[in-house]
C-alpha positions as protocol buffer text, in pm:
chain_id: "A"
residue {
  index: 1
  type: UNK
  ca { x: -1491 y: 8 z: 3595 }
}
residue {
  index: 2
  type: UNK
  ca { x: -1690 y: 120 z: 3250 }
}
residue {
  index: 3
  type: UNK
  ca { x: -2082 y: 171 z: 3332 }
}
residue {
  index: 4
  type: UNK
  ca { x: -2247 y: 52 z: 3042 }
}
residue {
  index: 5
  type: UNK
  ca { x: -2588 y: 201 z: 2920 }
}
residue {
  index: 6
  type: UNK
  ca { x: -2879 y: -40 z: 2993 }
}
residue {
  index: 7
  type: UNK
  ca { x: -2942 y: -110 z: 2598 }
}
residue {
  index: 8
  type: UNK
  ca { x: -2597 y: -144 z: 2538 }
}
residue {
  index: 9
  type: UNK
  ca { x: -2462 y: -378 z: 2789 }
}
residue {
  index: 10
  type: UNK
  ca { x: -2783 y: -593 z: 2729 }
}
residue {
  index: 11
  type: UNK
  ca { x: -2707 y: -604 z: 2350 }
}
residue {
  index: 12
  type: UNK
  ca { x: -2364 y: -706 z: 2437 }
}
residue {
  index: 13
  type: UNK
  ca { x: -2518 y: -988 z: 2715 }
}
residue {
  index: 14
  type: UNK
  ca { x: -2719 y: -1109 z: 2419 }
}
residue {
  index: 15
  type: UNK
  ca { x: -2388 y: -1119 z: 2156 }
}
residue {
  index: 16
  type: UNK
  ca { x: -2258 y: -1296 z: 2411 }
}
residue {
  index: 17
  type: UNK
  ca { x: -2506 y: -1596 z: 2486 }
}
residue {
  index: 18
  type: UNK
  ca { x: -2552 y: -1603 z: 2099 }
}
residue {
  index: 19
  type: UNK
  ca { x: -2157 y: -1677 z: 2084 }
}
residue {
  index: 20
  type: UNK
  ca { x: -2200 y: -1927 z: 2394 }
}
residue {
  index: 21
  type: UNK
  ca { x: -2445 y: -2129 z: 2239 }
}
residue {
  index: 22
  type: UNK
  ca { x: -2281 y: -2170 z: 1883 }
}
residue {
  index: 23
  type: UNK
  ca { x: -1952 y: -2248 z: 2122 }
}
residue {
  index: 24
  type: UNK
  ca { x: -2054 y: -2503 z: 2383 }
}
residue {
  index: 25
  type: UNK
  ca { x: -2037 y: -2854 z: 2275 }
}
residue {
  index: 26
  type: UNK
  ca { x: -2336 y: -3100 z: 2106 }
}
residue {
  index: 27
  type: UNK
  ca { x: -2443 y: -3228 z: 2435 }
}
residue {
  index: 28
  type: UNK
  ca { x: -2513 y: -2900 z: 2625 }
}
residue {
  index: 29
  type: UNK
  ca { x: -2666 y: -2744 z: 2298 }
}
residue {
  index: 30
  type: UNK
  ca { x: -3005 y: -2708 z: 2442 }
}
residue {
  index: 31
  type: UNK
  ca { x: -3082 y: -2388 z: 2419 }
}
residue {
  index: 32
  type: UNK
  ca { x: -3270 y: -2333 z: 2784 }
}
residue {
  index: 33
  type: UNK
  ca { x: -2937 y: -2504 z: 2933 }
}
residue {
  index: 34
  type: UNK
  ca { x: -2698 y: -2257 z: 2742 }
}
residue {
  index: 35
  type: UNK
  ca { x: -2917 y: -1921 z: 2832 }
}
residue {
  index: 36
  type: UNK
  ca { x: -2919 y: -2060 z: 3222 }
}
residue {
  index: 37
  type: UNK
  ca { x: -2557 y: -2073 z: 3260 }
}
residue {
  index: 38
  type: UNK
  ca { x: -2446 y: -1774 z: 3059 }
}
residue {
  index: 39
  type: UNK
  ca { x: -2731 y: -1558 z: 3296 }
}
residue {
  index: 40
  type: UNK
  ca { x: -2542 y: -1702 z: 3581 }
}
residue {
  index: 41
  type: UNK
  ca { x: -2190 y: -1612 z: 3423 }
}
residue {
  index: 42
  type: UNK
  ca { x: -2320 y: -1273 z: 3334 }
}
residue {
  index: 43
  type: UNK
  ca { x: -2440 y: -1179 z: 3675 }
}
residue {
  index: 44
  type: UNK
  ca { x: -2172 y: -942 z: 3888 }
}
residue {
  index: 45
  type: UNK
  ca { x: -1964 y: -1124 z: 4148 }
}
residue {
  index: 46
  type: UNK
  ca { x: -2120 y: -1050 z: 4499 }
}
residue {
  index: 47
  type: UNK
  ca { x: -1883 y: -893 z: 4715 }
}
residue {
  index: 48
  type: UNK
  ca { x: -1894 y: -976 z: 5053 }
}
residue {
  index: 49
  type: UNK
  ca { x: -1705 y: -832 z: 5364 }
}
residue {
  index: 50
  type: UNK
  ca { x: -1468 y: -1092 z: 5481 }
}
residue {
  index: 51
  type: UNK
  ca { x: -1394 y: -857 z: 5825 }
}
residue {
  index: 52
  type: UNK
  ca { x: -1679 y: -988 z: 6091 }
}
residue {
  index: 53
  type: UNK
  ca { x: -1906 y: -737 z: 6234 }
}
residue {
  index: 54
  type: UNK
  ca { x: -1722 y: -713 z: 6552 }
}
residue {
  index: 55
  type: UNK
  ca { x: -1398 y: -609 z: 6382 }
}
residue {
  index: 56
  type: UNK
  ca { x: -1541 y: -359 z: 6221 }
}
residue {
  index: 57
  type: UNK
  ca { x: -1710 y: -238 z: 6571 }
}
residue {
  index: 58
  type: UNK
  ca { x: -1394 y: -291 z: 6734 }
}
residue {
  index: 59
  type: UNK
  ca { x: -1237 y: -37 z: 6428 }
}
residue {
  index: 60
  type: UNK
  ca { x: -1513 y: 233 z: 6416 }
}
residue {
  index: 61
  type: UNK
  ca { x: -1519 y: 223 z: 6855 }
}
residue {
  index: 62
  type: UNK
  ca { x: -1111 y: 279 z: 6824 }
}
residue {
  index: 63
  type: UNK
  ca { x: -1111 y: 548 z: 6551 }
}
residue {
  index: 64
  type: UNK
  ca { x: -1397 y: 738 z: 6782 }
}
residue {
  index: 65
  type: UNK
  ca { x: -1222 y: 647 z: 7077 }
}
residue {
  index: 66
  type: UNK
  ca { x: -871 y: 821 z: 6905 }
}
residue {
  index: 67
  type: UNK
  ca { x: -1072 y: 1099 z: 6775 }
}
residue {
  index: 68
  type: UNK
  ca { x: -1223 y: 1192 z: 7103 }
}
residue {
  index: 69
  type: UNK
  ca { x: -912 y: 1152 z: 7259 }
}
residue {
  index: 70
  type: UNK
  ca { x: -689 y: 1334 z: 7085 }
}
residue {
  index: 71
  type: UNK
  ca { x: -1031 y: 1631 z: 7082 }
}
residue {
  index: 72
  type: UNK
  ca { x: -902 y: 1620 z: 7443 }
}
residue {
  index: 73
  type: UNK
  ca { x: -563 y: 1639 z: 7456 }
}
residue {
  index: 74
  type: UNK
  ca { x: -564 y: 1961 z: 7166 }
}
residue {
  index: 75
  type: UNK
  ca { x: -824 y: 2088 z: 7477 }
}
residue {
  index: 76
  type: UNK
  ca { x: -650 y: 2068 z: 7715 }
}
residue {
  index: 77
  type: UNK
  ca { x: -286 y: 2138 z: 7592 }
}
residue {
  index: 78
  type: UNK
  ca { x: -455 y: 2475 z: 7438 }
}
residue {
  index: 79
  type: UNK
  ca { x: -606 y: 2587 z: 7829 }
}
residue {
  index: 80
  type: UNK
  ca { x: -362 y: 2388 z: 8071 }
}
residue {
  index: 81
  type: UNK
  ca { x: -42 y: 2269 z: 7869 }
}
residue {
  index: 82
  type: UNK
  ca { x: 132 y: 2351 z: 8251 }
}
residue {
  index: 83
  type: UNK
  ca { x: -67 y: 2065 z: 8386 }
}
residue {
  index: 84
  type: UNK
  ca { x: -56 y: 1840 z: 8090 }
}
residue {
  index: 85
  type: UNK
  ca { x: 318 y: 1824 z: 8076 }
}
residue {
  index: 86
  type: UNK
  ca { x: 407 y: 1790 z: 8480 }
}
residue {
  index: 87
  type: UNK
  ca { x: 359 y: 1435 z: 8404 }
}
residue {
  index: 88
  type: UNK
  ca { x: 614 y: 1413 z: 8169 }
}
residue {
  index: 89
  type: UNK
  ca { x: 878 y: 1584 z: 8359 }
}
residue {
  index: 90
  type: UNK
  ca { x: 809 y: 1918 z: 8155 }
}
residue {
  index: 91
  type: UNK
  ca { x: 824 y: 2263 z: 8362 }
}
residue {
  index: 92
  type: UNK
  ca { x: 613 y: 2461 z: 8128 }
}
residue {
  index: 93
  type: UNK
  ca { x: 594 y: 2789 z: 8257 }
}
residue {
  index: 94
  type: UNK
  ca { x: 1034 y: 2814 z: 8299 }
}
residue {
  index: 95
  type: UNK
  ca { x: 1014 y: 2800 z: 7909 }
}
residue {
  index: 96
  type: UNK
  ca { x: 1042 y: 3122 z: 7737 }
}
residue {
  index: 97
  type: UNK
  ca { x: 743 y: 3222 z: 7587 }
}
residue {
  index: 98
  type: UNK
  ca { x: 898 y: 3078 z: 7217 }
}
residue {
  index: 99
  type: UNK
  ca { x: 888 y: 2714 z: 7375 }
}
residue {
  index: 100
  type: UNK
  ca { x: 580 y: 2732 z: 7544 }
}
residue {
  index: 101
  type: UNK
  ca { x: 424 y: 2876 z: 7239 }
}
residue {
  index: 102
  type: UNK
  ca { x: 629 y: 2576 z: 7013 }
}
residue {
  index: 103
  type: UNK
  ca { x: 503 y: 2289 z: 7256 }
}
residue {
  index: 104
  type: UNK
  ca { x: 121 y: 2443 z: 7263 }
}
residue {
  index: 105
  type: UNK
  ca { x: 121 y: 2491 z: 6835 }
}
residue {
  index: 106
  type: UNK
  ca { x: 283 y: 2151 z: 6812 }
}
residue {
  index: 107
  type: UNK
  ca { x: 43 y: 1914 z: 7073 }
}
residue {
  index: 108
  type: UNK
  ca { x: -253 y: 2110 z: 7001 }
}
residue {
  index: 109
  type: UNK
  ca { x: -195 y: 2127 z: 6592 }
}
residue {
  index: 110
  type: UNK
  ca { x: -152 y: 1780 z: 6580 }
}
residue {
  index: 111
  type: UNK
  ca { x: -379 y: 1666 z: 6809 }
}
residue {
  index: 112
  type: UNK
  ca { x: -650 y: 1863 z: 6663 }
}
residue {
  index: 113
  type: UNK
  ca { x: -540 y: 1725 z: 6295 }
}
residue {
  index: 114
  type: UNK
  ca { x: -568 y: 1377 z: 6429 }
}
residue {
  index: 115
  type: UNK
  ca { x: -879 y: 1421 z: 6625 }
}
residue {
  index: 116
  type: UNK
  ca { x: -998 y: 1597 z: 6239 }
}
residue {
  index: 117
  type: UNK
  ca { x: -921 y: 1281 z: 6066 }
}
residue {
  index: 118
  type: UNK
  ca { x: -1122 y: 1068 z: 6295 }
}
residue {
  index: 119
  type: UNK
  ca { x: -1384 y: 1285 z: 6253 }
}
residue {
  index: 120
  type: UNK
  ca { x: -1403 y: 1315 z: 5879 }
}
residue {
  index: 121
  type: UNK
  ca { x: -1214 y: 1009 z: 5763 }
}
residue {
  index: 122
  type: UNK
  ca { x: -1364 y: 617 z: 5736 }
}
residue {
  index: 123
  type: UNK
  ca { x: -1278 y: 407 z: 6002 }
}
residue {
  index: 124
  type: UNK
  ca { x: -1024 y: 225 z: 5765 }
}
residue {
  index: 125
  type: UNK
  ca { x: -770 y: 525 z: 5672 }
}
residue {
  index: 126
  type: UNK
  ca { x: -853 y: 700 z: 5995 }
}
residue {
  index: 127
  type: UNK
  ca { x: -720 y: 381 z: 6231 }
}
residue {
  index: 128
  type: UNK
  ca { x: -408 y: 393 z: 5966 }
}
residue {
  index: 129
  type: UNK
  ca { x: -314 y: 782 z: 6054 }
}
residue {
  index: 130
  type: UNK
  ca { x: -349 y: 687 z: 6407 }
}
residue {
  index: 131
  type: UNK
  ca { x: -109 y: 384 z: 6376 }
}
residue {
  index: 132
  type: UNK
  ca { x: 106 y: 571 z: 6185 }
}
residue {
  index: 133
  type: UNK
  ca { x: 114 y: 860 z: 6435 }
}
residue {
  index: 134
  type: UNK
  ca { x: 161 y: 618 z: 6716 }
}
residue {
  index: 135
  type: UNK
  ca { x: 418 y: 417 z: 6553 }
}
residue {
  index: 136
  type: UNK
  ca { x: 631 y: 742 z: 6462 }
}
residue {
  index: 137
  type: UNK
  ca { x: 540 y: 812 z: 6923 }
}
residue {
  index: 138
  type: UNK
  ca { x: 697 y: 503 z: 6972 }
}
residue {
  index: 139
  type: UNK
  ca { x: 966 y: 478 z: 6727 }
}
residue {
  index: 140
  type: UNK
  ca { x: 1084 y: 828 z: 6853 }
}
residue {
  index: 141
  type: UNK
  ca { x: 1091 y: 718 z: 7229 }
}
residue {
  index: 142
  type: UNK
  ca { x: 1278 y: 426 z: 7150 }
}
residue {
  index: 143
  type: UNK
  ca { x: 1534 y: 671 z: 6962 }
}
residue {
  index: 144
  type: UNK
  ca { x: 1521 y: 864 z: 7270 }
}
residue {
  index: 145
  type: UNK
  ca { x: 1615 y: 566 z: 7447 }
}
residue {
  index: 146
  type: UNK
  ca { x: 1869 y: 509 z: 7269 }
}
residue {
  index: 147
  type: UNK
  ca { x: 2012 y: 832 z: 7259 }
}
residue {
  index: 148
  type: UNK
  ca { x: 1956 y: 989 z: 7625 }
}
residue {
  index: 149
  type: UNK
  ca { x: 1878 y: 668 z: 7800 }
}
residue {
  index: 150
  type: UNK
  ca { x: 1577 y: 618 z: 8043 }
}
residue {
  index: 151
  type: UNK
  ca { x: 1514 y: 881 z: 8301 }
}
residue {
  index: 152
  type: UNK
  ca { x: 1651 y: 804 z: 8655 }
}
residue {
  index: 153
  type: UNK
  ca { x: 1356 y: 952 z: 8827 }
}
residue {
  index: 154
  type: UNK
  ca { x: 1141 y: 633 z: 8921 }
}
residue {
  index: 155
  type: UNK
  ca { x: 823 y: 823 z: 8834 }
}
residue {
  index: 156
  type: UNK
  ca { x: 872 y: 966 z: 8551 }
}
residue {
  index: 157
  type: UNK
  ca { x: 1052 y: 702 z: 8430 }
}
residue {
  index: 158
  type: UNK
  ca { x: 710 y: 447 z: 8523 }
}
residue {
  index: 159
  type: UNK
  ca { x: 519 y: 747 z: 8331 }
}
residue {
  index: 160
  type: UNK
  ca { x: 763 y: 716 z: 7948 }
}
residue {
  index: 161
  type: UNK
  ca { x: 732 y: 338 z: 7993 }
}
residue {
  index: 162
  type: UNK
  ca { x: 375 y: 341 z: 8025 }
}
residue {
  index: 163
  type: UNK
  ca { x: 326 y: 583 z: 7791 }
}
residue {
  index: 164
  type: UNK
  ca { x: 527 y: 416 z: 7532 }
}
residue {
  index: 165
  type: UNK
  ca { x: 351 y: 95 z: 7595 }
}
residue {
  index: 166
  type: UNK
  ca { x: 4 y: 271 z: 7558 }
}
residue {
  index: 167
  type: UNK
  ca { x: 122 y: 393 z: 7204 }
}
residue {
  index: 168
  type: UNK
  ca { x: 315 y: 49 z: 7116 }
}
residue {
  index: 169
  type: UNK
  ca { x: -90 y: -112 z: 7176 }
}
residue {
  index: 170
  type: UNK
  ca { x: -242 y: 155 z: 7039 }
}
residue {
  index: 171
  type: UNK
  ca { x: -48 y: 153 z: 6697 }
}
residue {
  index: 172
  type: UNK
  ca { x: -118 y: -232 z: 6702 }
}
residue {
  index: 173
  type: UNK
  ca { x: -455 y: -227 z: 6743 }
}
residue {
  index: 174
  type: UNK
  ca { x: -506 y: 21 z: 6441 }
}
residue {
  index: 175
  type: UNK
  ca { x: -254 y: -167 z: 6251 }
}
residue {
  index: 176
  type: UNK
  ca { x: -475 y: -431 z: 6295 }
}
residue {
  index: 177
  type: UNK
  ca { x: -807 y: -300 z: 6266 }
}
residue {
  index: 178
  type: UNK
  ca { x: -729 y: -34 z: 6004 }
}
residue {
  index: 179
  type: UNK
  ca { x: -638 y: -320 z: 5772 }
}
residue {
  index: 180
  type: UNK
  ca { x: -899 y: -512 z: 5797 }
}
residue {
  index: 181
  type: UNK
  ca { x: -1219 y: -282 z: 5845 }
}
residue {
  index: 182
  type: UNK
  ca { x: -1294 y: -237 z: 5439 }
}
residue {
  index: 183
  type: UNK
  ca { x: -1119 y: -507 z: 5289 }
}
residue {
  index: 184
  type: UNK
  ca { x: -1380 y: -649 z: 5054 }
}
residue {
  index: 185
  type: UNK
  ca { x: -1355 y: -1004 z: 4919 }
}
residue {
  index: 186
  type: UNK
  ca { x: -1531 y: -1109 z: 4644 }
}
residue {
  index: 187
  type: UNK
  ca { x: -1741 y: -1463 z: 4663 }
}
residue {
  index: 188
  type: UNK
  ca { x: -1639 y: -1746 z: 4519 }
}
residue {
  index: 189
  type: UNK
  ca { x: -1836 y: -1901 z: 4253 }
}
């Protein structure tokens, strides 16, 4: 949008109820009528948020929630990765020191990136990097599905579902919240 100088854009508000009132018809001629409606036309739309205040606390309480939660998991990955990936069926410390140090640069790195753009980011394009991490979670376990199959161990296999399901919400709710927390909508006249 052009910003106008004061002087100028006044000049051109005062063209433009000059042209109004030579253009409106006979009956709506009088001048105090004319100068009324063009000072209402001339006034900028009000924008109002359409999103009610407990979406957008619902938003900005996810995006900290992500952000402190992926602070975490970079924390802990970087001190106790071992412990961190028992869970998931992972033996750590039988990996060669070029795995563990792959798995550590790769949860911590992103972790700390996404915990960085929670941080940094409005609540609006940080919920979308989360749902768009979480999708691309999700989308990869299902590949992994796919491709492997589920694990036959009864607890691990209770630990990728839930997991997965915990991502599949997660990326939902930010879908959902990240597109509506800054969606302005202007009033209608």
């Amino acid at each position: 949008m052009v910003q106008l100088s004061v002087p100028i854009a006044s000049q051109i508000i005062n063209c433009q109820k000059r042209v109004w009132c030579l253009s409106v018809p006979h009956s709506l001629r009088s001048r105090k009528k004319a100068l009324s409606i063009v000072e209402e036309l001339s006034q900028p739309a009000a924008v109002t948020p359409d999103v009610p205040q407990a979406s957008k606390m619902w938003g900005k309480l996810l995006a900290g929630g992500c952000g402190c939660l992926f602070g975490v998991i970079a924390f802990a990955m970087a001190l106790v990765p071992a412990e961190m990936l028992a869970s998931n069926g992972i033996d750590f410390n039988s990996l060669p020191v070029a795995g563990r140090a792959e798995l550590r640069a790769y949860y911590v790195g992103t972790a700390l990136f996404v915990a960085w753009i929670c941080a940094t980011l409005d609540d609006a394009h940080s919920l979308r990097a989360v749902a768009v991490l979480l999708g691309a979670f999700v989308a990869t376990r299902a590949l992994g599905y796919w491709v492997d199959g589920v694990d036959p161990d009864p607890t691990l296999r209770t630990q990728q579902h839930g997991t997965c399901c915990a991502e599949l919400i997660g990326c939902i709710a930010a879908l959902a919240l990240g597109g509506v927390c800054g969606r302005p909508k202007q009033k209608q006249r």
